[in-house]
């Protein structure tokens, strides 16, 4: 019998490090409550916007990278108690800027709270721009 993943602080699923779609789908399935549907929506939008996207789970977060930039990542997702955080690792070079600042100069965030209407066209534009920027080695 499969054991349910442990939920860490804020409800973030503890998923073993792994590369490819399977660990990302395991993470999404383990996201608590409404956040799982948001995770699935984000993953589908990222996959549609960047068809050859590389996927992994590292540090208990799904990571997305451009196919031609092995070992680097342009976007990460993380669960918090009240929202899902989308991290654009070079988001300071995206226009318009994603709305949430970071202590790291190049990083920008987009937070999704329960019941938020997601502007998929804007989010897809940010994803597309981010996928063309240099990724971060992690």
Coordinates of N, CA and C in Angstrom, one line a residue:
X1 N 0.8 -1.2 0.0 CA 0.0 0.0 0.0 C 0.9 1.2 0.0
X2 N 0.7 2.1 -0.9 CA 1.5 3.3 -1.1 C 1.2 4.3 0.1
X3 N 2.2 4.9 0.6 CA 2.1 5.8 1.7 C 1.9 7.2 1.2
X4 N 1.0 8.0 1.7 CA 0.8 9.3 1.3 C 2.0 10.2 1.6
X5 N 2.4 11.1 0.7 CA 3.5 12.0 0.9 C 3.3 12.8 2.2
X6 N 4.4 13.1 2.9 CA 4.4 14.0 4.0 C 4.1 15.4 3.5
X7 N 3.3 16.2 4.2 CA 3.1 17.6 3.9 C 4.0 18.4 4.9
X8 N 4.9 19.1 4.3 CA 5.8 20.0 5.1 C 5.2 21.3 5.5
X9 N 5.9 22.2 6.1 CA 5.4 23.5 6.5 C 4.6 24.1 5.4
X10 N 3.4 24.6 5.7 CA 2.5 25.3 4.8 C 1.8 24.3 3.8
X11 N 2.0 23.0 4.0 CA 1.3 22.1 3.2 C 2.1 21.7 1.9
X12 N 3.3 22.0 1.8 CA 4.2 21.7 0.7 C 4.5 20.2 0.7
X13 N 4.1 19.4 -0.4 CA 4.4 18.0 -0.4 C 5.9 17.7 -0.4
X14 N 6.3 16.7 0.4 CA 7.6 16.2 0.4 C 7.7 15.1 -0.6
X15 N 8.3 15.4 -1.8 CA 8.4 14.4 -2.9 C 9.9 14.3 -3.2
X16 N 10.3 13.0 -3.3 CA 11.8 12.7 -3.6 C 12.2 13.4 -4.8
X17 N 13.5 13.9 -4.8 CA 14.1 14.5 -6.0 C 14.0 13.5 -7.2
X18 N 13.6 14.0 -8.3 CA 13.5 13.2 -9.5 C 13.3 14.0 -10.7
X19 N 13.7 13.5 -11.9 CA 13.6 14.2 -13.1 C 12.6 13.6 -14.0
X20 N 11.9 14.4 -14.8 CA 10.9 14.0 -15.7 C 9.5 14.3 -15.2
X21 N 8.5 13.9 -16.0 CA 7.1 14.3 -15.6 C 6.6 13.5 -14.4
X22 N 7.0 12.3 -14.2 CA 6.4 11.5 -13.1 C 6.5 12.1 -11.7
X23 N 7.7 12.6 -11.3 CA 7.8 13.2 -10.0 C 7.0 14.5 -9.9
X24 N 6.9 15.2 -11.0 CA 6.1 16.5 -11.0 C 4.6 16.1 -10.8
X25 N 4.1 15.1 -11.5 CA 2.7 14.6 -11.4 C 2.5 14.1 -10.0
X26 N 3.4 13.4 -9.3 CA 3.3 13.0 -8.0 C 3.2 14.2 -7.0
X27 N 3.9 15.2 -7.2 CA 3.9 16.4 -6.4 C 2.5 17.1 -6.6
X28 N 2.0 17.2 -7.8 CA 0.7 17.8 -8.1 C -0.4 17.0 -7.4
X29 N -0.3 15.7 -7.5 CA -1.4 14.9 -6.8 C -1.3 15.0 -5.3
X30 N -0.2 15.3 -4.8 CA -0.1 15.4 -3.3 C -0.4 16.8 -2.8
X31 N -0.5 17.8 -3.7 CA -0.8 19.2 -3.2 C -2.2 19.2 -2.5
X32 N -2.3 19.8 -1.4 CA -3.5 19.7 -0.6 C -4.7 20.5 -1.2
X33 N -5.9 20.0 -1.1 CA -7.1 20.8 -1.4 C -7.1 21.4 -2.8
X34 N -7.5 22.6 -2.9 CA -7.7 23.4 -4.1 C -6.3 23.6 -4.8
X35 N -5.2 23.5 -4.1 CA -3.9 23.7 -4.7 C -3.5 22.7 -5.8
X36 N -4.1 21.5 -5.6 CA -3.8 20.4 -6.6 C -4.3 20.8 -8.0
X37 N -5.5 21.4 -8.0 CA -6.1 21.8 -9.3 C -5.3 22.9 -9.9
X38 N -4.8 23.8 -9.0 CA -4.0 24.9 -9.5 C -2.7 24.4 -10.1
X39 N -2.1 23.4 -9.4 CA -0.8 22.8 -9.8 C -1.0 22.1 -11.2
X40 N -2.1 21.4 -11.4 CA -2.4 20.8 -12.7 C -2.6 21.8 -13.8
X41 N -3.3 22.9 -13.4 CA -3.5 24.0 -14.4 C -2.2 24.6 -14.8
X42 N -1.3 24.9 -13.8 CA 0.0 25.5 -14.1 C 0.8 24.5 -15.0
X43 N 0.9 23.3 -14.6 CA 1.7 22.3 -15.4 C 1.2 22.2 -16.8
X44 N -0.1 22.2 -17.0 CA -0.7 22.1 -18.4 C -0.3 23.3 -19.2
X45 N -0.4 24.5 -18.5 CA -0.1 25.8 -19.2 C 1.4 25.8 -19.6
X46 N 2.2 25.4 -18.6 CA 3.7 25.5 -18.9 C 4.0 24.5 -20.1
X47 N 3.4 23.3 -20.0 CA 3.7 22.3 -21.0 C 3.1 22.7 -22.4
X48 N 2.0 23.4 -22.4 CA 1.5 23.9 -23.7 C 2.3 25.1 -24.2
X49 N 2.8 26.0 -23.3 CA 3.5 27.1 -23.7 C 4.9 26.8 -24.2
X50 N 5.5 25.8 -23.5 CA 6.9 25.4 -23.8 C 6.9 23.9 -24.0
X51 N 6.5 23.5 -25.2 CA 6.2 22.0 -25.5 C 7.4 21.1 -25.2
X52 N 8.6 21.6 -25.3 CA 9.7 20.7 -25.0 C 10.3 20.9 -23.6
X53 N 9.5 21.4 -22.7 CA 10.0 21.8 -21.3 C 10.5 20.5 -20.6
X54 N 11.6 20.8 -19.9 CA 12.2 19.7 -19.0 C 11.5 19.9 -17.6
X55 N 11.3 18.8 -16.9 CA 10.6 18.9 -15.6 C 11.5 18.1 -14.6
X56 N 11.3 18.5 -13.3 CA 12.0 17.8 -12.2 C 11.3 18.3 -10.9
X57 N 11.5 17.5 -9.9 CA 11.2 18.0 -8.5 C 12.6 18.0 -7.8
X58 N 12.9 19.2 -7.3 CA 14.1 19.4 -6.5 C 13.7 20.3 -5.4
X59 N 14.2 20.0 -4.2 CA 13.9 20.8 -3.0 C 12.4 20.8 -2.7
X60 N 11.7 19.7 -3.0 CA 10.3 19.6 -2.8 C 9.5 20.7 -3.6
X61 N 10.0 21.0 -4.8 CA 9.3 21.9 -5.7 C 9.4 21.5 -7.1
X62 N 8.4 21.5 -7.9 CA 8.5 21.3 -9.3 C 9.3 22.4 -10.0
X63 N 10.2 22.0 -10.9 CA 11.1 22.9 -11.6 C 10.9 22.7 -13.1
X64 N 11.0 23.8 -13.8 CA 10.8 23.7 -15.3 C 12.0 24.4 -15.9
X65 N 12.5 23.7 -17.0 CA 13.7 24.2 -17.7 C 13.5 24.1 -19.2
X66 N 14.2 25.0 -19.9 CA 14.2 24.9 -21.4 C 15.0 23.7 -21.8
X67 N 14.5 23.0 -22.9 CA 15.1 21.8 -23.4 C 16.6 22.0 -23.7
X68 N 17.0 23.2 -24.2 CA 18.3 23.4 -24.7 C 19.2 24.0 -23.6
X69 N 18.8 24.0 -22.4 CA 19.6 24.5 -21.3 C 19.7 23.5 -20.1
X70 N 20.3 22.4 -20.4 CA 20.4 21.3 -19.4 C 21.0 21.8 -18.1
X71 N 20.4 21.4 -17.0 CA 20.9 21.8 -15.7 C 20.5 23.2 -15.2
X72 N 19.7 23.9 -16.0 CA 19.2 25.2 -15.5 C 17.7 25.2 -15.6
X73 N 17.1 26.1 -14.8 CA 15.7 26.1 -14.6 C 15.2 27.6 -14.7
X74 N 14.0 27.8 -15.4 CA 13.5 29.1 -15.5 C 12.3 29.4 -14.6
X75 N 11.7 28.4 -14.0 CA 10.5 28.5 -13.2 C 10.4 27.4 -12.2
X76 N 9.9 27.8 -11.0 CA 9.6 26.8 -10.0 C 8.3 27.1 -9.3
X77 N 7.7 26.0 -8.7 CA 6.4 26.1 -8.1 C 6.6 25.6 -6.6
X78 N 5.9 26.3 -5.7 CA 6.0 25.9 -4.3 C 4.7 26.2 -3.6
X79 N 4.3 25.3 -2.7 CA 3.0 25.4 -1.9 C 3.3 26.1 -0.6
X80 N 2.5 27.1 -0.3 CA 2.5 27.7 1.0 C 1.1 27.6 1.6
X81 N 0.9 27.9 2.9 CA -0.4 27.7 3.5 C -1.5 28.4 2.8
X82 N -1.4 29.6 2.3 CA -2.5 30.3 1.8 C -2.4 30.6 0.3
X83 N -1.3 30.1 -0.4 CA -1.2 30.4 -1.8 C -0.2 29.4 -2.4
X84 N -0.2 29.4 -3.8 CA 0.8 28.7 -4.6 C 1.7 29.7 -5.2
X85 N 3.0 29.5 -5.0 CA 4.0 30.5 -5.5 C 4.6 30.0 -6.8
X86 N 4.5 30.9 -7.8 CA 5.2 30.6 -9.1 C 6.4 31.5 -9.1
X87 N 7.6 30.9 -9.1 CA 8.9 31.7 -9.1 C 9.5 31.8 -10.5
X88 N 9.7 33.0 -11.0 CA 10.4 33.2 -12.2 C 11.8 33.6 -11.9
X89 N 12.7 32.7 -12.1 CA 14.1 32.9 -11.6 C 14.8 34.1 -12.2
X90 N 14.5 34.5 -13.4 CA 15.0 35.7 -14.0 C 13.8 36.6 -14.3
X91 N 12.9 36.7 -13.4 CA 11.7 37.5 -13.6 C 11.8 39.0 -13.8
X92 N 13.0 39.5 -13.3 CA 13.2 40.9 -13.4 C 13.4 41.4 -14.9
X93 N 13.6 40.4 -15.7 CA 13.8 40.7 -17.2 C 12.5 40.4 -18.0
X94 N 11.4 40.2 -17.3 CA 10.1 39.9 -18.0 C 9.3 41.2 -17.9
X95 N 8.6 41.4 -19.0 CA 7.7 42.6 -19.1 C 6.3 42.1 -19.4
X96 N 5.3 42.7 -18.8 CA 5.4 43.4 -17.5 C 5.9 42.5 -16.4
X97 N 6.5 43.1 -15.4 CA 7.0 42.4 -14.3 C 6.0 41.6 -13.6
X98 N 6.3 40.3 -13.2 CA 5.4 39.6 -12.3 C 5.3 40.4 -11.0
X99 N 4.1 40.4 -10.3 CA 3.8 41.4 -9.3 C 4.6 41.3 -8.0
X100 N 5.1 40.2 -7.6 CA 5.7 40.1 -6.3 C 7.2 40.1 -6.3
X101 N 7.8 41.0 -5.5 CA 9.2 41.1 -5.5 C 9.9 40.0 -4.6
X102 N 11.2 39.9 -4.7 CA 11.9 38.9 -3.9 C 13.1 39.6 -3.3
X103 N 13.7 39.0 -2.3 CA 15.0 39.5 -1.8 C 16.1 39.3 -2.8
X104 N 15.9 38.4 -3.7 CA 16.9 38.2 -4.8 C 16.5 39.1 -6.0
X105 N 17.5 39.9 -6.4 CA 17.2 41.0 -7.4 C 16.6 40.5 -8.7
X106 N 17.0 39.3 -9.1 CA 16.5 38.8 -10.4 C 15.2 38.0 -10.4
X107 N 14.8 37.6 -9.2 CA 13.6 36.7 -9.0 C 12.3 37.6 -8.8
X108 N 11.3 37.1 -9.5 CA 9.9 37.7 -9.3 C 9.0 36.6 -9.1
X109 N 7.9 36.9 -8.4 CA 6.9 35.8 -8.1 C 5.5 36.2 -8.5
X110 N 4.7 35.2 -8.7 CA 3.3 35.3 -8.9 C 2.6 34.4 -7.9
X111 N 1.7 34.9 -7.1 CA 1.0 34.1 -6.1 C -0.4 33.8 -6.5
X112 N -0.8 32.6 -6.3 CA -2.2 32.2 -6.6 C -2.9 31.8 -5.3
X113 N -3.9 32.5 -5.0 CA -4.7 32.2 -3.8 C -6.0 31.5 -4.2
X114 N -6.6 30.8 -3.2 CA -7.8 30.1 -3.4 C -8.9 31.1 -4.0
X115 N -9.5 30.6 -5.1 CA -10.6 31.4 -5.7 C -10.1 32.5 -6.7
X116 N -8.8 32.7 -6.8 CA -8.2 33.7 -7.8 C -8.6 33.3 -9.2
X117 N -9.0 34.2 -10.0 CA -9.1 34.0 -11.4 C -7.7 34.2 -12.0
X118 N -7.2 33.2 -12.8 CA -5.9 33.3 -13.3 C -6.0 33.8 -14.8
X119 N -5.3 34.9 -15.0 CA -5.2 35.4 -16.4 C -4.2 34.5 -17.2
X120 N -4.7 33.5 -17.8 CA -3.8 32.5 -18.5 C -3.0 33.1 -19.6
X121 N -3.6 34.1 -20.3 CA -2.8 34.7 -21.4 C -1.6 35.4 -20.8
X122 N -1.8 36.2 -19.7 CA -0.6 36.9 -19.1 C 0.4 35.9 -18.6
X123 N -0.1 34.9 -17.9 CA 0.8 33.9 -17.3 C 1.5 33.1 -18.4
X124 N 0.9 32.8 -19.5 CA 1.6 32.1 -20.6 C 2.6 33.0 -21.2
X125 N 2.3 34.3 -21.3 CA 3.3 35.3 -21.8 C 4.6 35.3 -20.9
X126 N 4.4 35.4 -19.6 CA 5.5 35.3 -18.6 C 6.3 34.0 -18.8
X127 N 5.6 32.9 -18.9 CA 6.2 31.6 -19.0 C 7.1 31.6 -20.3
X128 N 6.5 32.0 -21.4 CA 7.2 32.0 -22.7 C 8.5 32.9 -22.6
X129 N 8.3 34.1 -22.0 CA 9.5 35.0 -21.9 C 10.5 34.3 -21.0
X130 N 10.1 33.8 -19.9 CA 11.1 33.2 -18.9 C 11.8 32.0 -19.6
X131 N 11.1 31.2 -20.4 CA 11.8 30.1 -21.0 C 12.9 30.5 -22.0
X132 N 12.8 31.7 -22.5 CA 13.8 32.2 -23.4 C 15.0 32.9 -22.8
X133 N 14.9 33.2 -21.5 CA 16.0 33.8 -20.7 C 17.0 32.7 -20.2
X134 N 18.2 33.2 -19.8 CA 19.1 32.2 -19.2 C 18.5 31.6 -18.0
X135 N 18.6 30.3 -17.8 CA 18.1 29.7 -16.6 C 19.0 29.8 -15.4
X136 N 18.6 29.4 -14.3 CA 19.4 29.3 -13.1 C 19.9 27.9 -12.8
X137 N 21.2 27.8 -12.6 CA 21.7 26.4 -12.2 C 21.4 26.1 -10.8
X138 N 20.7 25.0 -10.6 CA 20.3 24.6 -9.3 C 20.5 23.1 -9.1

